[in-house]
Amino acid sequence: MELVTPGIGLIFWQTVTFIIVLFLLSKFAWKPIMASLRQREDSIESALRMADQAKLEMQALKADNEKLLQEARIERDRILREASEAGTAIIEQAKARANEEGTRMVANARQAIENEKKAALTEVKNTAATLSIEIAERILKHELANPQAQQALVNAYIKEVNLN
Amino acid sequence: MMFLLLIFEFNKLLMKKLFTLIFSLFAISGFAAEPAAEGGKFDPGQMITHHIGDEHSWEFAHGATLHLPVILYGKNGLDIFSSKNFYDEHGNLKPYNGYVKEHSHIYYANEAGEPVVETNAEGKEHHAGPLDFSITKNVASLFLSVALLLIIFFTIAGRYKANAGKAPKGIQSFFEPIIIFIRDEVAKPNIGPKYERYVPYLLTIFFFIWFNNMLGLMPGGANLTGNIAVTLVLAVFTLLVTLFSSNKAYWAHIFKTPGVPVALLPIMIPIELVGILTKPFSLMVRLFANITAGHIIILSLFSLIFIFENIAIGPVSVAFAIFMNFLELFVALLQAYVFTLLTAMYFGGATEEHDHVEDMGFGGNVKDHH
């Protein structure tokens, strides 16, 4: 019975001491400790959150870069393609023009040759005609050098005229 | 919950063992009484009762005794003197200043130096004594533990200020996980959103019980947390905090238990009202019984040596006592944890917001939280 009978003295001291220790510890130990713990946890949490955010931002940045790069690549491809097209077109054009020019020059040359040929032929004809006349003159001069021949000729002509 | 059940089972087992041990001890002391009669009979029961009880002086070892102040309040008014005055030069008890000390109790002395006998209303005789507010061994141990608590936790609080925002160091890093455990594993899940108000109380009660349990295990230490007065006060504090923080839902649960037909309420209300008191009562008895039981077992094991008066029993008894001491170191922590956990659960029950208030008394579709 002794063991389970609470003594008034110990109840008194325990009550007083416990109230004091509860007050002192709450005010001067638990309050600052809990506050520091909370503060540290908050700072850790915010640091983690910031790290996460930074990670996200990095990802966004990377994605942006990737997009820019992709766009640049497309742009480059486009420019290259356009350039090559333009090059081909220019070459084609130049070729066409050259062809045309060539054809024209050939035609001109042919025309000129034709003209020259005609002129040359005319001259050859004229020369041949002159030569023929001169030859004929000389032959005639030679043939008609004696008066008999001349007589014979006149007779021949007169015969011809008679025929007509 | 499994864990708690395990603890209760364990306690039961411990108590059962304890009783068998005590009974066997008494039986053995009966045998041993005759041959040891001439050399002063060894009474383990008395020795153990003496050790787990309270005293007016603190005997650290044989011969090294600290006489503590005696503070009495009674018909002679307030009397303060040293407990040394109760002893003569040979260390025998003697009456002093109208008081006499017997079995660690102080009574009024009559002319013959005997305790005054009074008859109470029921006709029972008892010794009459003043109210004893002495700084006994337990009170001194209480002050010592409080000094330790204050020094340690003020130091830790200082460390938190000194290296704010940095990692904990030294003693701070030893206690920080425990403090965080009490906050996050005991207070938060059991009390709910309003847990922060109760954390200081829970921390104080946990470290108070743990420190005193450990101090009680020291050689020459007092059995403070194994004293019913101390556990009574702690339990009453828990009861008061529970009652002062109780909300409407808590009282509604008691006077209009949800899901119970109105006809049963005359039975339920008294049961629920008694339940308010049985919770702290169980706290009081659990801590007291566990700590006292541990002390009794260890002392009983040592007593075996003196009962058998045989050197062969020595190593066996010491081995068992060492094992029990380690077990008690664990129980010291466990009981502090259990007391704190149950306190948190009672606070949680008192502050819980029942979301089914509108269903109360209708039964059927009531979801009971308990």
PDB file of N, CA, C and O in Angstrom, chain B residues 276-347:
ATOM      1  N   ILE B 276     -12.541   9.290 -19.500  1.00  0.00           N
ATOM      2  CA  ILE B 276     -11.689  10.483 -19.409  1.00  0.00           C
ATOM      3  C   ILE B 276     -10.613  10.262 -18.357  1.00  0.00           C
ATOM      4  O   ILE B 276      -9.466  10.649 -18.536  1.00  0.00           O
ATOM      5  N   LEU B 277     -11.014   9.639 -17.246  1.00  0.00           N
ATOM      6  CA  LEU B 277     -10.072   9.454 -16.136  1.00  0.00           C
ATOM      7  C   LEU B 277      -9.206   8.211 -16.294  1.00  0.00           C
ATOM      8  O   LEU B 277      -8.064   8.200 -15.845  1.00  0.00           O
ATOM      9  N   THR B 278      -9.748   7.171 -16.936  1.00  0.00           N
ATOM     10  CA  THR B 278      -8.952   5.938 -17.041  1.00  0.00           C
ATOM     11  C   THR B 278      -7.729   6.140 -17.923  1.00  0.00           C
ATOM     12  O   THR B 278      -6.718   5.489 -17.708  1.00  0.00           O
ATOM     13  N   LYS B 279      -7.831   7.049 -18.897  1.00  0.00           N
ATOM     14  CA  LYS B 279      -6.676   7.275 -19.776  1.00  0.00           C
ATOM     15  C   LYS B 279      -5.473   7.783 -18.992  1.00  0.00           C
ATOM     16  O   LYS B 279      -4.415   7.142 -19.009  1.00  0.00           O
ATOM     17  N   PRO B 280      -5.595   8.898 -18.263  1.00  0.00           N
ATOM     18  CA  PRO B 280      -4.428   9.324 -17.464  1.00  0.00           C
ATOM     19  C   PRO B 280      -4.084   8.323 -16.363  1.00  0.00           C
ATOM     20  O   PRO B 280      -2.916   8.178 -16.008  1.00  0.00           O
ATOM     21  N   PHE B 281      -5.108   7.630 -15.847  1.00  0.00           N
ATOM     22  CA  PHE B 281      -4.829   6.643 -14.801  1.00  0.00           C
ATOM     23  C   PHE B 281      -3.914   5.543 -15.343  1.00  0.00           C
ATOM     24  O   PHE B 281      -2.959   5.126 -14.696  1.00  0.00           O
ATOM     25  N   SER B 282      -4.207   5.109 -16.570  1.00  0.00           N
ATOM     26  CA  SER B 282      -3.360   4.068 -17.168  1.00  0.00           C
ATOM     27  C   SER B 282      -1.953   4.599 -17.408  1.00  0.00           C
ATOM     28  O   SER B 282      -0.973   3.884 -17.213  1.00  0.00           O
ATOM     29  N   LEU B 283      -1.854   5.876 -17.784  1.00  0.00           N
ATOM     30  CA  LEU B 283      -0.527   6.491 -17.958  1.00  0.00           C
ATOM     31  C   LEU B 283       0.251   6.425 -16.656  1.00  0.00           C
ATOM     32  O   LEU B 283       1.423   6.051 -16.616  1.00  0.00           O
ATOM     33  N   MET B 284      -0.440   6.800 -15.571  1.00  0.00           N
ATOM     34  CA  MET B 284       0.181   6.852 -14.252  1.00  0.00           C
ATOM     35  C   MET B 284       0.677   5.466 -13.850  1.00  0.00           C
ATOM     36  O   MET B 284       1.833   5.301 -13.470  1.00  0.00           O
ATOM     37  N   VAL B 285      -0.200   4.465 -13.960  1.00  0.00           N
ATOM     38  CA  VAL B 285       0.144   3.127 -13.491  1.00  0.00           C
ATOM     39  C   VAL B 285       1.204   2.486 -14.383  1.00  0.00           C
ATOM     40  O   VAL B 285       2.116   1.832 -13.900  1.00  0.00           O
ATOM     41  N   ARG B 286       1.102   2.722 -15.697  1.00  0.00           N
ATOM     42  CA  ARG B 286       2.038   2.074 -16.622  1.00  0.00           C
ATOM     43  C   ARG B 286       3.476   2.481 -16.320  1.00  0.00           C
ATOM     44  O   ARG B 286       4.357   1.639 -16.163  1.00  0.00           O
ATOM     45  N   LEU B 287       3.690   3.780 -16.227  1.00  0.00           N
ATOM     46  CA  LEU B 287       5.059   4.252 -15.989  1.00  0.00           C
ATOM     47  C   LEU B 287       5.553   3.787 -14.615  1.00  0.00           C
ATOM     48  O   LEU B 287       6.647   3.241 -14.483  1.00  0.00           O
ATOM     49  N   PHE B 288       4.715   3.994 -13.619  1.00  0.00           N
ATOM     50  CA  PHE B 288       5.080   3.610 -12.243  1.00  0.00           C
ATOM     51  C   PHE B 288       5.419   2.123 -12.173  1.00  0.00           C
ATOM     52  O   PHE B 288       6.460   1.726 -11.669  1.00  0.00           O
ATOM     53  N   ALA B 289       4.546   1.280 -12.724  1.00  0.00           N
ATOM     54  CA  ALA B 289       4.719  -0.170 -12.607  1.00  0.00           C
ATOM     55  C   ALA B 289       5.936  -0.649 -13.376  1.00  0.00           C
ATOM     56  O   ALA B 289       6.699  -1.480 -12.894  1.00  0.00           O
ATOM     57  N   ASN B 290       6.139  -0.095 -14.577  1.00  0.00           N
ATOM     58  CA  ASN B 290       7.267  -0.537 -15.381  1.00  0.00           C
ATOM     59  C   ASN B 290       8.596  -0.219 -14.723  1.00  0.00           C
ATOM     60  O   ASN B 290       9.488  -1.061 -14.683  1.00  0.00           O
ATOM     61  N   ILE B 291       8.716   0.996 -14.254  1.00  0.00           N
ATOM     62  CA  ILE B 291      10.006   1.406 -13.693  1.00  0.00           C
ATOM     63  C   ILE B 291      10.237   0.703 -12.365  1.00  0.00           C
ATOM     64  O   ILE B 291      11.320   0.159 -12.098  1.00  0.00           O
ATOM     65  N   THR B 292       9.196   0.656 -11.524  1.00  0.00           N
ATOM     66  CA  THR B 292       9.344  -0.018 -10.232  1.00  0.00           C
ATOM     67  C   THR B 292       9.639  -1.501 -10.437  1.00  0.00           C
ATOM     68  O   THR B 292      10.495  -2.071  -9.762  1.00  0.00           O
ATOM     69  N   ALA B 293       8.943  -2.117 -11.411  1.00  0.00           N
ATOM     70  CA  ALA B 293       9.157  -3.531 -11.670  1.00  0.00           C
ATOM     71  C   ALA B 293      10.599  -3.795 -12.055  1.00  0.00           C
ATOM     72  O   ALA B 293      11.222  -4.742 -11.568  1.00  0.00           O
ATOM     73  N   GLY B 294      11.145  -2.949 -12.899  1.00  0.00           N
ATOM     74  CA  GLY B 294      12.538  -3.105 -13.315  1.00  0.00           C
ATOM     75  C   GLY B 294      13.475  -3.055 -12.132  1.00  0.00           C
ATOM     76  O   GLY B 294      14.364  -3.900 -11.981  1.00  0.00           O
ATOM     77  N   HIS B 295      13.239  -2.069 -11.263  1.00  0.00           N
ATOM     78  CA  HIS B 295      14.084  -1.927 -10.075  1.00  0.00           C
ATOM     79  C   HIS B 295      13.961  -3.167  -9.189  1.00  0.00           C
ATOM     80  O   HIS B 295      14.951  -3.681  -8.684  1.00  0.00           O
ATOM     81  N   ILE B 296      12.713  -3.632  -9.020  1.00  0.00           N
ATOM     82  CA  ILE B 296      12.488  -4.780  -8.129  1.00  0.00           C
ATOM     83  C   ILE B 296      13.186  -6.010  -8.688  1.00  0.00           C
ATOM     84  O   ILE B 296      13.832  -6.756  -7.953  1.00  0.00           O
ATOM     85  N   ILE B 297      13.115  -6.219 -10.006  1.00  0.00           N
ATOM     86  CA  ILE B 297      13.738  -7.408 -10.593  1.00  0.00           C
ATOM     87  C   ILE B 297      15.242  -7.379 -10.381  1.00  0.00           C
ATOM     88  O   ILE B 297      15.849  -8.365  -9.950  1.00  0.00           O
ATOM     89  N   ILE B 298      15.845  -6.236 -10.673  1.00  0.00           N
ATOM     90  CA  ILE B 298      17.307  -6.156 -10.531  1.00  0.00           C
ATOM     91  C   ILE B 298      17.703  -6.390  -9.073  1.00  0.00           C
ATOM     92  O   ILE B 298      18.618  -7.171  -8.766  1.00  0.00           O
ATOM     93  N   LEU B 299      16.980  -5.737  -8.157  1.00  0.00           N
ATOM     94  CA  LEU B 299      17.304  -5.908  -6.720  1.00  0.00           C
ATOM     95  C   LEU B 299      17.068  -7.353  -6.290  1.00  0.00           C
ATOM     96  O   LEU B 299      17.843  -7.909  -5.496  1.00  0.00           O
ATOM     97  N   SER B 300      16.014  -7.982  -6.826  1.00  0.00           N
ATOM     98  CA  SER B 300      15.716  -9.365  -6.471  1.00  0.00           C
ATOM     99  C   SER B 300      16.837 -10.272  -6.926  1.00  0.00           C
ATOM    100  O   SER B 300      17.256 -11.185  -6.205  1.00  0.00           O
ATOM    101  N   LEU B 301      17.338 -10.019  -8.140  1.00  0.00           N
ATOM    102  CA  LEU B 301      18.422 -10.851  -8.659  1.00  0.00           C
ATOM    103  C   LEU B 301      19.652 -10.737  -7.768  1.00  0.00           C
ATOM    104  O   LEU B 301      20.335 -11.725  -7.492  1.00  0.00           O
ATOM    105  N   PHE B 302      19.921  -9.525  -7.307  1.00  0.00           N
ATOM    106  CA  PHE B 302      21.066  -9.366  -6.398  1.00  0.00           C
ATOM    107  C   PHE B 302      20.790 -10.040  -5.055  1.00  0.00           C
ATOM    108  O   PHE B 302      21.692 -10.590  -4.431  1.00  0.00           O
ATOM    109  N   SER B 303      19.541  -9.989  -4.628  1.00  0.00           N
ATOM    110  CA  SER B 303      19.177 -10.595  -3.344  1.00  0.00           C
ATOM    111  C   SER B 303      19.448 -12.089  -3.336  1.00  0.00           C
ATOM    112  O   SER B 303      19.733 -12.660  -2.282  1.00  0.00           O
ATOM    113  N   LEU B 304      19.363 -12.713  -4.524  1.00  0.00           N
ATOM    114  CA  LEU B 304      19.580 -14.160  -4.598  1.00  0.00           C
ATOM    115  C   LEU B 304      20.917 -14.540  -3.972  1.00  0.00           C
ATOM    116  O   LEU B 304      21.038 -15.568  -3.309  1.00  0.00           O
ATOM    117  N   ILE B 305      21.916 -13.697  -4.184  1.00  0.00           N
ATOM    118  CA  ILE B 305      23.256 -13.987  -3.643  1.00  0.00           C
ATOM    119  C   ILE B 305      23.178 -14.117  -2.129  1.00  0.00           C
ATOM    120  O   ILE B 305      23.732 -15.042  -1.530  1.00  0.00           O
ATOM    121  N   PHE B 306      22.464 -13.179  -1.496  1.00  0.00           N
ATOM    122  CA  PHE B 306      22.414 -13.150  -0.035  1.00  0.00           C
ATOM    123  C   PHE B 306      21.462 -14.205   0.506  1.00  0.00           C
ATOM    124  O   PHE B 306      21.613 -14.667   1.624  1.00  0.00           O
ATOM    125  N   ILE B 307      20.479 -14.595  -0.319  1.00  0.00           N
ATOM    126  CA  ILE B 307      19.532 -15.613   0.130  1.00  0.00           C
ATOM    127  C   ILE B 307      20.199 -16.975   0.124  1.00  0.00           C
ATOM    128  O   ILE B 307      20.129 -17.722   1.092  1.00  0.00           O
ATOM    129  N   PHE B 308      20.884 -17.279  -0.981  1.00  0.00           N
ATOM    130  CA  PHE B 308      21.516 -18.603  -1.081  1.00  0.00           C
ATOM    131  C   PHE B 308      22.813 -18.666  -0.280  1.00  0.00           C
ATOM    132  O   PHE B 308      23.276 -19.731   0.065  1.00  0.00           O
ATOM    133  N   GLU B 309      23.408 -17.526  -0.023  1.00  0.00           N
ATOM    134  CA  GLU B 309      24.699 -17.458   0.682  1.00  0.00           C
ATOM    135  C   GLU B 309      25.677 -18.438   0.054  1.00  0.00           C
ATOM    136  O   GLU B 309      26.364 -19.194   0.723  1.00  0.00           O
ATOM    137  N   ASN B 310      25.713 -18.410  -1.238  1.00  0.00           N
ATOM    138  CA  ASN B 310      26.512 -19.375  -1.980  1.00  0.00           C
ATOM    139  C   ASN B 310      27.245 -18.621  -3.069  1.00  0.00           C
ATOM    140  O   ASN B 310      26.644 -17.844  -3.818  1.00  0.00           O
ATOM    141  N   ILE B 311      28.564 -18.842  -3.174  1.00  0.00           N
ATOM    142  CA  ILE B 311      29.352 -18.076  -4.147  1.00  0.00           C
ATOM    143  C   ILE B 311      28.999 -18.458  -5.582  1.00  0.00           C
ATOM    144  O   ILE B 311      29.128 -17.658  -6.505  1.00  0.00           O
ATOM    145  N   ALA B 312      28.478 -19.657  -5.783  1.00  0.00           N
ATOM    146  CA  ALA B 312      28.171 -20.142  -7.133  1.00  0.00           C
ATOM    147  C   ALA B 312      27.043 -19.345  -7.770  1.00  0.00           C
ATOM    148  O   ALA B 312      26.998 -19.172  -8.993  1.00  0.00           O
ATOM    149  N   ILE B 313      26.155 -18.848  -6.931  1.00  0.00           N
ATOM    150  CA  ILE B 313      25.003 -18.128  -7.477  1.00  0.00           C
ATOM    151  C   ILE B 313      25.405 -16.718  -7.935  1.00  0.00           C
ATOM    152  O   ILE B 313      24.711 -16.105  -8.743  1.00  0.00           O
ATOM    153  N   GLY B 314      26.528 -16.237  -7.421  1.00  0.00           N
ATOM    154  CA  GLY B 314      26.989 -14.882  -7.721  1.00  0.00           C
ATOM    155  C   GLY B 314      27.044 -14.562  -9.204  1.00  0.00           C
ATOM    156  O   GLY B 314      26.326 -13.661  -9.676  1.00  0.00           O
ATOM    157  N   PRO B 315      27.870 -15.273  -9.990  1.00  0.00           N
ATOM    158  CA  PRO B 315      27.971 -14.957 -11.421  1.00  0.00           C
ATOM    159  C   PRO B 315      26.643 -15.039 -12.145  1.00  0.00           C
ATOM    160  O   PRO B 315      26.338 -14.190 -12.991  1.00  0.00           O
ATOM    161  N   VAL B 316      25.842 -16.039 -11.802  1.00  0.00           N
ATOM    162  CA  VAL B 316      24.538 -16.206 -12.451  1.00  0.00           C
ATOM    163  C   VAL B 316      23.669 -14.984 -12.180  1.00  0.00           C
ATOM    164  O   VAL B 316      23.104 -14.369 -13.096  1.00  0.00           O
ATOM    165  N   SER B 317      23.613 -14.633 -10.905  1.00  0.00           N
ATOM    166  CA  SER B 317      22.786 -13.504 -10.485  1.00  0.00           C
ATOM    167  C   SER B 317      23.266 -12.210 -11.133  1.00  0.00           C
ATOM    168  O   SER B 317      22.459 -11.417 -11.636  1.00  0.00           O
ATOM    169  N   VAL B 318      24.604 -12.020 -11.172  1.00  0.00           N
ATOM    170  CA  VAL B 318      25.154 -10.796 -11.761  1.00  0.00           C
ATOM    171  C   VAL B 318      24.865 -10.767 -13.266  1.00  0.00           C
ATOM    172  O   VAL B 318      24.476  -9.726 -13.815  1.00  0.00           O
ATOM    173  N   ALA B 319      25.012 -11.935 -13.922  1.00  0.00           N
ATOM    174  CA  ALA B 319      24.739 -11.994 -15.361  1.00  0.00           C
ATOM    175  C   ALA B 319      23.293 -11.607 -15.654  1.00  0.00           C
ATOM    176  O   ALA B 319      23.024 -10.787 -16.538  1.00  0.00           O
ATOM    177  N   PHE B 320      22.385 -12.146 -14.861  1.00  0.00           N
ATOM    178  CA  PHE B 320      20.964 -11.815 -15.052  1.00  0.00           C
ATOM    179  C   PHE B 320      20.712 -10.340 -14.764  1.00  0.00           C
ATOM    180  O   PHE B 320      19.961  -9.670 -15.483  1.00  0.00           O
ATOM    181  N   ALA B 321      21.362  -9.838 -13.715  1.00  0.00           N
ATOM    182  CA  ALA B 321      21.163  -8.438 -13.345  1.00  0.00           C
ATOM    183  C   ALA B 321      21.686  -7.514 -14.436  1.00  0.00           C
ATOM    184  O   ALA B 321      21.065  -6.490 -14.739  1.00  0.00           O
ATOM    185  N   ILE B 322      22.823  -7.899 -15.047  1.00  0.00           N
ATOM    186  CA  ILE B 322      23.368  -7.073 -16.135  1.00  0.00           C
ATOM    187  C   ILE B 322      22.410  -7.085 -17.319  1.00  0.00           C
ATOM    188  O   ILE B 322      22.095  -6.045 -17.906  1.00  0.00           O
ATOM    189  N   PHE B 323      21.908  -8.262 -17.638  1.00  0.00           N
ATOM    190  CA  PHE B 323      20.938  -8.380 -18.726  1.00  0.00           C
ATOM    191  C   PHE B 323      19.714  -7.504 -18.441  1.00  0.00           C
ATOM    192  O   PHE B 323      19.260  -6.746 -19.306  1.00  0.00           O
ATOM    193  N   MET B 324      19.230  -7.590 -17.203  1.00  0.00           N
ATOM    194  CA  MET B 324      18.053  -6.792 -16.831  1.00  0.00           C
ATOM    195  C   MET B 324      18.352  -5.306 -16.902  1.00  0.00           C
ATOM    196  O   MET B 324      17.502  -4.505 -17.285  1.00  0.00           O
ATOM    197  N   ASN B 325      19.604  -4.955 -16.554  1.00  0.00           N
ATOM    198  CA  ASN B 325      19.965  -3.545 -16.587  1.00  0.00           C
ATOM    199  C   ASN B 325      19.921  -3.007 -18.011  1.00  0.00           C
ATOM    200  O   ASN B 325      19.426  -1.903 -18.263  1.00  0.00           O
ATOM    201  N   PHE B 326      20.415  -3.807 -18.956  1.00  0.00           N
ATOM    202  CA  PHE B 326      20.346  -3.388 -20.364  1.00  0.00           C
ATOM    203  C   PHE B 326      18.898  -3.283 -20.808  1.00  0.00           C
ATOM    204  O   PHE B 326      18.512  -2.345 -21.509  1.00  0.00           O
ATOM    205  N   LEU B 327      18.102  -4.266 -20.379  1.00  0.00           N
ATOM    206  CA  LEU B 327      16.685  -4.241 -20.717  1.00  0.00           C
ATOM    207  C   LEU B 327      16.030  -2.979 -20.155  1.00  0.00           C
ATOM    208  O   LEU B 327      15.226  -2.324 -20.802  1.00  0.00           O
ATOM    209  N   GLU B 328      16.445  -2.626 -18.933  1.00  0.00           N
ATOM    210  CA  GLU B 328      15.869  -1.449 -18.286  1.00  0.00           C
ATOM    211  C   GLU B 328      16.271  -0.166 -19.003  1.00  0.00           C
ATOM    212  O   GLU B 328      15.502   0.784 -19.051  1.00  0.00           O
ATOM    213  N   LEU B 329      17.499  -0.152 -19.541  1.00  0.00           N
ATOM    214  CA  LEU B 329      17.925   1.024 -20.317  1.00  0.00           C
ATOM    215  C   LEU B 329      16.982   1.203 -21.504  1.00  0.00           C
ATOM    216  O   LEU B 329      16.600   2.322 -21.848  1.00  0.00           O
ATOM    217  N   PHE B 330      16.607   0.089 -22.107  1.00  0.00           N
ATOM    218  CA  PHE B 330      15.662   0.131 -23.222  1.00  0.00           C
ATOM    219  C   PHE B 330      14.281   0.540 -22.727  1.00  0.00           C
ATOM    220  O   PHE B 330      13.622   1.394 -23.340  1.00  0.00           O
ATOM    221  N   VAL B 331      13.854  -0.054 -21.613  1.00  0.00           N
ATOM    222  CA  VAL B 331      12.520   0.258 -21.066  1.00  0.00           C
ATOM    223  C   VAL B 331      12.444   1.738 -20.687  1.00  0.00           C
ATOM    224  O   VAL B 331      11.407   2.372 -20.873  1.00  0.00           O
ATOM    225  N   ALA B 332      13.564   2.283 -20.197  1.00  0.00           N
ATOM    226  CA  ALA B 332      13.596   3.708 -19.815  1.00  0.00           C
ATOM    227  C   ALA B 332      13.196   4.568 -21.004  1.00  0.00           C
ATOM    228  O   ALA B 332      12.362   5.479 -20.882  1.00  0.00           O
ATOM    229  N   LEU B 333      13.760   4.257 -22.172  1.00  0.00           N
ATOM    230  CA  LEU B 333      13.445   5.017 -23.389  1.00  0.00           C
ATOM    231  C   LEU B 333      12.035   4.691 -23.859  1.00  0.00           C
ATOM    232  O   LEU B 333      11.249   5.571 -24.200  1.00  0.00           O
ATOM    233  N   LEU B 334      11.723   3.413 -23.841  1.00  0.00           N
ATOM    234  CA  LEU B 334      10.432   2.949 -24.343  1.00  0.00           C
ATOM    235  C   LEU B 334       9.273   3.556 -23.558  1.00  0.00           C
ATOM    236  O   LEU B 334       8.300   4.026 -24.139  1.00  0.00           O
ATOM    237  N   GLN B 335       9.387   3.567 -22.233  1.00  0.00           N
ATOM    238  CA  GLN B 335       8.295   4.090 -21.420  1.00  0.00           C
ATOM    239  C   GLN B 335       8.138   5.588 -21.598  1.00  0.00           C
ATOM    240  O   GLN B 335       7.022   6.107 -21.594  1.00  0.00           O
ATOM    241  N   ALA B 336       9.276   6.281 -21.769  1.00  0.00           N
ATOM    242  CA  ALA B 336       9.189   7.720 -22.044  1.00  0.00           C
ATOM    243  C   ALA B 336       8.447   7.934 -23.358  1.00  0.00           C
ATOM    244  O   ALA B 336       7.584   8.802 -23.473  1.00  0.00           O
ATOM    245  N   TYR B 337       8.790   7.082 -24.344  1.00  0.00           N
ATOM    246  CA  TYR B 337       8.151   7.187 -25.663  1.00  0.00           C
ATOM    247  C   TYR B 337       6.661   6.860 -25.565  1.00  0.00           C
ATOM    248  O   TYR B 337       5.821   7.589 -26.120  1.00  0.00           O
ATOM    249  N   VAL B 338       6.331   5.788 -24.850  1.00  0.00           N
ATOM    250  CA  VAL B 338       4.931   5.364 -24.750  1.00  0.00           C
ATOM    251  C   VAL B 338       4.094   6.444 -24.057  1.00  0.00           C
ATOM    252  O   VAL B 338       3.008   6.793 -24.516  1.00  0.00           O
ATOM    253  N   PHE B 339       4.624   6.976 -22.977  1.00  0.00           N
ATOM    254  CA  PHE B 339       3.908   8.033 -22.244  1.00  0.00           C
ATOM    255  C   PHE B 339       3.653   9.220 -23.175  1.00  0.00           C
ATOM    256  O   PHE B 339       2.536   9.744 -23.257  1.00  0.00           O
ATOM    257  N   THR B 340       4.693   9.620 -23.917  1.00  0.00           N
ATOM    258  CA  THR B 340       4.576  10.770 -24.809  1.00  0.00           C
ATOM    259  C   THR B 340       3.610  10.479 -25.947  1.00  0.00           C
ATOM    260  O   THR B 340       2.770  11.309 -26.297  1.00  0.00           O
ATOM    261  N   LEU B 341       3.728   9.280 -26.496  1.00  0.00           N
ATOM    262  CA  LEU B 341       2.866   8.897 -27.625  1.00  0.00           C
ATOM    263  C   LEU B 341       1.398   8.890 -27.211  1.00  0.00           C
ATOM    264  O   LEU B 341       0.537   9.461 -27.888  1.00  0.00           O
ATOM    265  N   LEU B 342       1.108   8.270 -26.051  1.00  0.00           N
ATOM    266  CA  LEU B 342      -0.286   8.199 -25.600  1.00  0.00           C
ATOM    267  C   LEU B 342      -0.802   9.586 -25.260  1.00  0.00           C
ATOM    268  O   LEU B 342      -1.945   9.920 -25.565  1.00  0.00           O
ATOM    269  N   THR B 343       0.054  10.411 -24.652  1.00  0.00           N
ATOM    270  CA  THR B 343      -0.332  11.793 -24.373  1.00  0.00           C
ATOM    271  C   THR B 343      -0.718  12.490 -25.672  1.00  0.00           C
ATOM    272  O   THR B 343      -1.759  13.154 -25.752  1.00  0.00           O
ATOM    273  N   ALA B 344       0.110  12.309 -26.689  1.00  0.00           N
ATOM    274  CA  ALA B 344      -0.175  12.935 -27.989  1.00  0.00           C
ATOM    275  C   ALA B 344      -1.499  12.427 -28.550  1.00  0.00           C
ATOM    276  O   ALA B 344      -2.288  13.193 -29.104  1.00  0.00           O
ATOM    277  N   MET B 345      -1.748  11.121 -28.369  1.00  0.00           N
ATOM    278  CA  MET B 345      -2.996  10.559 -28.893  1.00  0.00           C
ATOM    279  C   MET B 345      -4.205  11.138 -28.156  1.00  0.00           C
ATOM    280  O   MET B 345      -5.239  11.416 -28.773  1.00  0.00           O
ATOM    281  N   TYR B 346      -4.079  11.331 -26.842  1.00  0.00           N
ATOM    282  CA  TYR B 346      -5.198  11.910 -26.086  1.00  0.00           C
ATOM    283  C   TYR B 346      -5.434  13.352 -26.528  1.00  0.00           C
ATOM    284  O   TYR B 346      -6.579  13.786 -26.660  1.00  0.00           O
ATOM    285  N   PHE B 347      -4.332  14.087 -26.766  1.00  0.00           N
ATOM    286  CA  PHE B 347      -4.478  15.465 -27.257  1.00  0.00           C
ATOM    287  C   PHE B 347      -5.169  15.448 -28.622  1.00  0.00           C
ATOM    288  O   PHE B 347      -6.032  16.274 -28.904  1.00  0.00           O
TER     289      PHE B 347
END
